[in-house]
Tab-separated table of C-alpha atoms in Angstrom:
chain	number	residue	atom	x	y	z
W	21	MET	CA	6.106	4.997	-21.551
W	22	SER	CA	3.333	7.560	-20.977
W	23	GLY	CA	1.104	5.353	-18.856
W	24	PRO	CA	1.577	4.450	-15.197
W	25	LEU	CA	3.381	1.503	-13.697
W	26	VAL	CA	0.596	-0.764	-12.429
W	27	LEU	CA	1.407	-3.086	-9.537
W	28	LEU	CA	-1.005	-5.926	-8.855
W	29	ASP	CA	-1.529	-7.191	-5.323
W	30	SER	CA	-2.014	-10.625	-6.846
W	31	ALA	CA	-3.113	-12.649	-3.815
W	32	SER	CA	-5.642	-9.992	-2.839
W	33	LEU	CA	-7.085	-10.047	-6.354
W	34	TYR	CA	-7.308	-13.802	-6.828
W	35	PHE	CA	-8.742	-14.307	-3.325
W	36	ARG	CA	-11.482	-11.810	-4.155
W	37	SER	CA	-12.081	-13.466	-7.514
W	38	PHE	CA	-12.410	-16.823	-5.784
W	39	PHE	CA	-15.114	-15.576	-3.441
W	40	ALA	CA	-16.857	-13.401	-6.047
W	41	LEU	CA	-17.334	-16.090	-8.701
W	42	PRO	CA	-19.074	-19.473	-8.370
W	43	GLN	CA	-17.046	-22.646	-7.959
W	44	SER	CA	-19.255	-24.150	-10.647
W	45	MET	CA	-16.705	-22.643	-13.058
W	46	THR	CA	-14.586	-25.753	-13.503
W	47	SER	CA	-12.089	-27.497	-15.761
W	48	PRO	CA	-13.257	-30.488	-17.807
W	49	GLU	CA	-12.211	-32.670	-14.837
W	50	GLY	CA	-14.358	-30.653	-12.459
W	51	ILE	CA	-11.539	-28.638	-10.810
W	52	PRO	CA	-12.747	-25.115	-9.892
W	53	VAL	CA	-11.096	-22.329	-11.917
W	54	ASN	CA	-13.188	-19.394	-10.727
W	55	ALA	CA	-10.176	-17.569	-9.241
W	56	VAL	CA	-8.193	-17.978	-12.464
W	57	ARG	CA	-11.041	-16.692	-14.600
W	58	GLY	CA	-11.729	-13.765	-12.305
W	59	PHE	CA	-8.067	-12.810	-12.071
W	60	ALA	CA	-7.600	-12.992	-15.856
W	61	GLY	CA	-10.731	-10.939	-16.437
W	62	MET	CA	-9.600	-8.285	-13.974
W	63	ILE	CA	-6.191	-7.920	-15.651
W	64	ALA	CA	-7.977	-7.490	-18.994
W	65	GLN	CA	-10.117	-4.755	-17.438
W	66	ILE	CA	-7.073	-3.058	-15.900
W	67	LEU	CA	-5.252	-3.042	-19.238
W	68	THR	CA	-8.310	-1.599	-20.971
W	69	ASP	CA	-9.335	0.974	-18.380
W	70	ARG	CA	-6.007	2.099	-16.878
W	71	ALA	CA	-3.769	1.805	-19.981
W	72	PRO	CA	-0.530	1.069	-18.118
W	73	SER	CA	2.811	1.196	-19.893
W	74	ARG	CA	4.176	-1.347	-17.424
W	75	LEU	CA	2.511	-3.958	-15.260
W	76	VAL	CA	3.903	-6.301	-12.609
W	77	ALA	CA	1.993	-9.011	-10.757
W	78	CYS	CA	3.445	-8.946	-7.229
W	79	LEU	CA	3.482	-12.205	-5.263
W	80	ASP	CA	3.847	-13.346	-1.672
W	81	ALA	CA	7.130	-15.212	-1.250
W	82	ASP	CA	6.252	-15.409	2.454
W	83	TRP	CA	2.746	-14.556	3.605
W	84	ARG	CA	3.818	-14.306	7.285
W	85	PRO	CA	7.447	-13.129	7.366
W	86	ALA	CA	9.631	-14.207	10.279
W	87	PHE	CA	10.727	-10.662	11.114
W	88	ARG	CA	7.116	-9.582	11.638
W	89	VAL	CA	6.247	-12.672	13.713
W	90	ALA	CA	9.379	-12.151	15.831
W	91	ALA	CA	8.215	-8.622	16.589
W	92	ILE	CA	4.550	-9.498	17.233
W	93	PRO	CA	3.872	-13.275	17.485
W	94	SER	CA	0.112	-12.791	17.027
W	95	TYR	CA	0.680	-11.432	13.499
W	96	LYS	CA	-1.727	-13.389	11.249
W	97	ALA	CA	-1.625	-16.232	13.797
W	98	GLN	CA	-5.358	-16.883	13.426
W	99	ARG	CA	-4.821	-17.767	9.751
W	100	VAL	CA	-2.129	-20.405	10.296
W	101	ALA	CA	-3.266	-23.826	9.064
W	102	ASP	CA	0.001	-25.700	9.731
W	103	PRO	CA	2.305	-24.106	12.325
W	104	ALA	CA	5.218	-26.423	11.460
W	105	ALA	CA	5.148	-25.372	7.814
W	106	ASN	CA	3.948	-21.816	8.495
W	107	ALA	CA	1.186	-22.571	5.980
W	108	GLU	CA	-1.758	-20.228	5.529
W	109	GLU	CA	-5.322	-21.445	5.830
W	110	VAL	CA	-6.532	-21.264	2.239
W	111	PRO	CA	-9.658	-22.861	0.741
W	112	ASP	CA	-8.799	-26.290	-0.654
W	113	THR	CA	-10.252	-25.384	-4.025
W	114	LEU	CA	-8.228	-22.170	-4.320
W	115	THR	CA	-4.758	-23.617	-3.688
W	116	PRO	CA	-4.600	-25.629	-6.970
W	117	GLN	CA	-5.581	-22.552	-8.951
W	118	VAL	CA	-2.553	-20.456	-7.986
W	119	PRO	CA	-0.038	-22.404	-10.139
W	120	ILE	CA	-2.441	-22.068	-13.088
W	121	ILE	CA	-2.453	-18.294	-12.615
W	122	ILE	CA	1.360	-18.239	-12.540
W	123	ASP	CA	1.534	-20.406	-15.679
W	124	LEU	CA	-0.884	-18.121	-17.489
W	125	LEU	CA	1.041	-14.978	-16.568
W	126	ASP	CA	4.263	-16.565	-17.799
W	127	ALA	CA	2.710	-17.679	-21.091
W	128	LEU	CA	1.290	-14.201	-21.666
W	129	GLY	CA	4.626	-12.532	-20.905
W	130	ILE	CA	3.337	-10.542	-17.925
W	131	ALA	CA	6.084	-9.876	-15.384
W	132	THR	CA	5.921	-11.137	-11.823
W	133	ALA	CA	7.945	-10.056	-8.795
W	134	GLN	CA	8.527	-11.395	-5.316
W	135	SER	CA	11.118	-11.184	-2.550
W	136	ALA	CA	12.284	-14.045	-0.342
W	137	GLY	CA	11.119	-13.560	3.226
W	138	TYR	CA	8.689	-10.767	2.354
W	139	GLU	CA	5.052	-10.253	1.465
W	140	ALA	CA	3.681	-8.881	-1.797
W	141	ASP	CA	2.938	-5.626	0.069
W	142	ASP	CA	6.677	-5.191	0.627
W	143	VAL	CA	7.434	-5.861	-3.034
W	144	ILE	CA	4.808	-3.288	-3.999
W	145	GLY	CA	6.183	-0.796	-1.485
W	146	THR	CA	9.714	-1.241	-2.817
W	147	LEU	CA	8.779	-0.949	-6.498
W	148	ALA	CA	6.605	2.109	-5.831
W	149	HIS	CA	9.389	3.703	-3.766
W	150	GLN	CA	11.914	3.138	-6.561
W	151	GLU	CA	9.706	4.438	-9.377
W	152	THR	CA	10.739	7.655	-11.083
W	153	GLY	CA	8.463	7.550	-14.108
W	154	ALA	CA	4.946	8.724	-14.893
W	155	GLY	CA	3.424	7.426	-11.684
W	156	VAL	CA	2.301	4.247	-9.960
W	157	GLU	CA	-1.110	2.651	-9.558
W	158	ILE	CA	-1.460	-0.158	-7.024
W	159	VAL	CA	-4.455	-2.411	-7.649
W	160	THR	CA	-5.585	-4.092	-4.456
W	161	GLY	CA	-8.511	-4.951	-2.233
W	162	ASP	CA	-6.356	-4.404	0.857
W	163	ARG	CA	-6.432	-1.024	2.597
W	164	ASP	CA	-2.994	-1.659	4.157
W	165	LEU	CA	-1.473	-0.384	0.930
W	166	PHE	CA	-3.058	3.053	1.373
W	167	GLN	CA	0.168	3.858	3.218
W	168	CYS	CA	2.002	3.912	-0.140
W	169	VAL	CA	-0.051	6.845	-1.443
W	170	ARG	CA	1.967	9.991	-2.079
W	171	GLU	CA	2.289	12.983	-4.387
W	172	GLN	CA	6.061	13.435	-4.523
W	173	PRO	CA	8.551	12.623	-5.909
W	174	THR	CA	6.459	10.303	-8.089
W	175	PRO	CA	2.667	10.141	-7.679
W	176	VAL	CA	1.400	6.872	-6.209
W	177	ARG	CA	-2.296	6.004	-6.194
W	178	VAL	CA	-4.207	2.969	-4.981
W	179	VAL	CA	-6.968	1.592	-7.184
W	180	TYR	CA	-9.035	0.038	-4.413
W	181	VAL	CA	-11.245	-2.842	-5.569
W	182	GLY	CA	-12.638	-3.908	-2.206
W	183	ARG	CA	-16.157	-3.729	-3.687
W	184	GLY	CA	-15.209	-5.069	-7.115
W	185	TRP	CA	-13.839	-3.456	-10.260
W	186	ALA	CA	-17.142	-1.807	-11.174
W	187	LYS	CA	-16.949	0.168	-7.909
W	188	ALA	CA	-13.184	0.697	-7.909
W	189	GLU	CA	-11.984	3.827	-6.110
W	190	VAL	CA	-8.800	5.702	-6.981
W	191	ILE	CA	-7.253	6.780	-3.682
W	192	GLY	CA	-4.697	9.579	-3.701
W	193	PRO	CA	-3.516	11.871	-0.899
W	194	ARG	CA	-6.622	14.058	-1.070
W	195	GLU	CA	-9.034	11.121	-1.050
W	196	LEU	CA	-7.133	9.529	1.820
W	197	ALA	CA	-7.319	12.748	3.835
W	198	GLU	CA	-11.047	13.143	3.185
W	199	ARG	CA	-11.805	9.517	3.986
W	200	TYR	CA	-9.968	9.313	7.314
W	201	GLY	CA	-9.438	12.900	8.414
W	202	LEU	CA	-5.681	12.520	8.046
W	203	PRO	CA	-2.882	14.640	6.587
W	204	GLU	CA	-2.447	14.141	2.841
W	205	ASP	CA	0.295	11.583	3.327
W	206	GLY	CA	0.158	7.789	3.143
W	207	LEU	CA	2.624	7.526	6.013
W	208	ALA	CA	-0.040	9.059	8.254
W	209	TYR	CA	-2.288	6.137	7.354
W	210	ALA	CA	0.384	3.679	8.534
W	211	ASP	CA	0.773	5.631	11.779
W	212	MET	CA	-2.987	5.558	12.328
W	213	SER	CA	-2.992	1.816	11.645
W	214	VAL	CA	-0.400	1.206	14.355
W	215	LEU	CA	-2.636	2.896	16.924
W	216	ARG	CA	-5.985	1.370	15.929
W	217	GLY	CA	-4.587	-2.115	15.190
W	218	ASP	CA	-6.127	-4.677	12.850
W	219	PRO	CA	-7.792	-7.789	14.334
W	220	SER	CA	-7.796	-9.504	10.935
W	221	ASP	CA	-3.980	-9.381	11.003
W	222	GLY	CA	-3.662	-10.189	14.697
W	223	LEU	CA	-2.598	-6.635	15.607
W	224	PRO	CA	-4.274	-5.499	18.844
W	225	GLY	CA	-3.614	-1.782	18.567
W	226	ILE	CA	-3.395	0.552	21.549
W	227	THR	CA	-5.941	-0.073	24.290
W	228	GLY	CA	-8.968	2.201	23.959
W	229	ILE	CA	-7.907	3.870	20.705
W	230	GLY	CA	-10.134	3.364	17.680
W	231	GLU	CA	-9.804	4.663	14.145
W	232	LYS	CA	-11.299	8.113	14.730
W	233	THR	CA	-9.212	8.843	17.824
W	234	ALA	CA	-6.095	7.521	16.085
W	235	ALA	CA	-6.700	9.772	13.071
W	236	LYS	CA	-7.254	12.835	15.297
W	237	LEU	CA	-4.054	12.197	17.248
W	238	ILE	CA	-1.920	11.679	14.133
W	239	THR	CA	-3.410	14.793	12.532
W	240	LYS	CA	-2.790	16.868	15.655
W	241	PHE	CA	0.831	15.819	16.133
W	242	GLY	CA	1.767	15.173	12.510
W	243	SER	CA	3.272	11.726	13.025
W	244	LEU	CA	3.330	8.778	15.374
W	245	ALA	CA	6.899	9.587	16.393
W	246	ALA	CA	5.928	13.128	17.426
W	247	LEU	CA	2.891	11.831	19.309
W	248	VAL	CA	4.928	9.249	21.220
W	249	GLU	CA	7.576	11.851	22.056
W	250	ALA	CA	4.952	14.262	23.374
W	251	ALA	CA	3.297	11.522	25.430
W	252	ALA	CA	6.633	10.475	26.945
W	253	ALA	CA	7.306	14.094	27.910
W	254	GLY	CA	3.964	14.232	29.709
W	255	SER	CA	2.481	16.786	27.324
W	256	LYS	CA	-0.986	17.952	28.386
W	257	ASP	CA	-1.865	17.979	24.678
W	258	VAL	CA	-1.926	14.175	24.865
W	259	PRO	CA	-4.966	12.995	26.834
W	260	LEU	CA	-4.116	11.232	30.092
W	261	ARG	CA	-5.838	8.021	29.045
W	262	VAL	CA	-3.707	7.943	25.889
W	263	ARG	CA	-0.502	8.479	27.849
W	264	GLU	CA	-1.513	5.681	30.226
W	265	ALA	CA	-2.364	3.378	27.309
W	266	PHE	CA	1.042	4.066	25.753
W	267	VAL	CA	2.728	2.988	28.989
W	268	HIS	CA	0.529	-0.095	29.267
W	269	ASP	CA	1.138	-1.102	25.637
W	270	ALA	CA	4.736	0.103	25.379
W	271	ASP	CA	6.064	-3.172	23.957
W	272	TYR	CA	3.470	-3.247	21.187
W	273	LEU	CA	3.960	0.443	20.446
W	274	ALA	CA	7.712	-0.051	20.034
W	275	LYS	CA	7.395	-3.035	17.698
W	276	ALA	CA	4.223	-2.429	15.695
W	277	PRO	CA	5.641	0.101	13.203
W	278	LEU	CA	8.039	-2.564	11.871
W	279	VAL	CA	5.093	-4.901	11.330
W	280	VAL	CA	2.602	-2.402	9.932
W	281	ARG	CA	4.826	-0.447	7.562
W	282	VAL	CA	5.685	-2.005	4.231
W	283	ALA	CA	9.361	-2.466	3.458
W	284	LEU	CA	10.849	-0.100	0.888
W	285	ASP	CA	14.113	-1.900	0.166
W	286	THR	CA	13.379	-5.583	-0.468
W	287	PRO	CA	15.616	-7.522	-2.912
W	288	ILE	CA	13.293	-7.985	-5.875
W	289	GLU	CA	13.245	-11.270	-7.785
W	290	ALA	CA	11.510	-10.572	-11.089
W	291	THR	CA	10.498	-12.745	-14.018
W	292	GLY	CA	9.977	-11.042	-17.343
W	293	GLU	CA	10.090	-7.370	-18.231
W	294	PRO	CA	7.613	-4.913	-16.706
W	295	GLU	CA	6.694	-3.387	-20.065
W	296	VAL	CA	3.198	-4.464	-21.030
W	297	PRO	CA	3.691	-6.978	-23.872
W	298	HIS	CA	1.949	-6.168	-27.120
W	299	THR	CA	2.800	-9.573	-28.527
W	300	ILE	CA	1.810	-12.605	-26.481
W	301	ALA	CA	4.953	-14.418	-25.316
W	302	ASP	CA	3.598	-17.884	-26.210
W	303	LEU	CA	0.110	-17.722	-27.699
W	304	ASP	CA	-0.007	-21.473	-28.347
W	305	ARG	CA	0.684	-22.134	-24.678
W	306	VAL	CA	-1.945	-19.588	-23.641
W	307	ARG	CA	-4.527	-21.309	-25.821
W	308	ALA	CA	-3.487	-24.709	-24.476
W	309	LEU	CA	-3.973	-23.482	-20.907
W	310	GLN	CA	-7.290	-21.939	-21.870
W	311	GLU	CA	-8.521	-25.246	-23.302
W	312	ARG	CA	-6.954	-27.456	-20.611
W	313	TRP	CA	-8.581	-25.509	-17.774
W	314	ASN	CA	-11.701	-24.225	-19.529
W	315	LEU	CA	-10.817	-20.604	-18.931
W	316	GLY	CA	-13.225	-19.348	-21.552
W	317	SER	CA	-13.806	-15.737	-22.531
W	318	ALA	CA	-11.716	-14.291	-19.684
W	319	VAL	CA	-8.567	-15.339	-21.507
W	320	ASP	CA	-9.962	-14.123	-24.824
W	321	ARG	CA	-10.488	-10.669	-23.304
W	322	LEU	CA	-6.999	-10.701	-21.820
W	323	VAL	CA	-5.378	-11.697	-25.111
W	324	ALA	CA	-7.354	-8.998	-26.932
W	325	ALA	CA	-6.338	-6.384	-24.369
W	326	LEU	CA	-2.655	-7.236	-24.846
W	327	ASP	CA	-2.711	-7.761	-28.611
W	328	PRO	CA	-5.822	-6.199	-30.206
W	329	ARG	CA	-4.950	-7.277	-33.741
């Protein structure tokens, strides 16, 4: 097992595939399959370019976990389509494609993992935290997972595909430090994120503190905990406006770390083995899915990447 363990942020990848490819890619009945095709093609590219020894597609068992909502009720609130069901607002033509993706992964023999009551980010955080092998690569279009980057005890990198696979960036501690002016530690990114907030996730951040100020403060004090302690002690090294903002936003500041930081100890529910299969689990089923949904060359490339014979 010389290659890395690759963890796929599946929802991030199939959402991006859905918006990157035209909905004119359809099944014979006219059902869009652009997300399925894009997701399959990206896995083929990952297998070819990154040569993982193991690969796990990580899934959201709960896209808006109760423990995060209890801490900060605004968490992802703007994306709720059905409050009673806690259902996410997802394009109508994407929802039917997700079960096809799961079926295809199962037929190929590619492992999936999820955890009841947690997001895929937490599954990724847990699996990366537990890894003791050659290293971990997290493939995602979501910068939240930059917090998992580390050098020791096992190297963890993020392959960031926010601008597509052709412009993928490998983010390690050094790249993270250069990009944000932070210490070479993914935990510093999480601390910065608490301060600056994230409107797309319904996290307000600390009043008057943007990304640059947040990065400077975390770099100066080394951690959010040290910064908060210094502010509470009235340290002149913490600007007055920051100390005042901490008092004003004390409730958010106390609860946000639980929401922002990925869990590292979720109970993992896995299907299949993480080792990359070199024999397709059920090739007949794969071909049936390919024909049934008109998945075309994306599946051919994926099959070839798994079993080049």
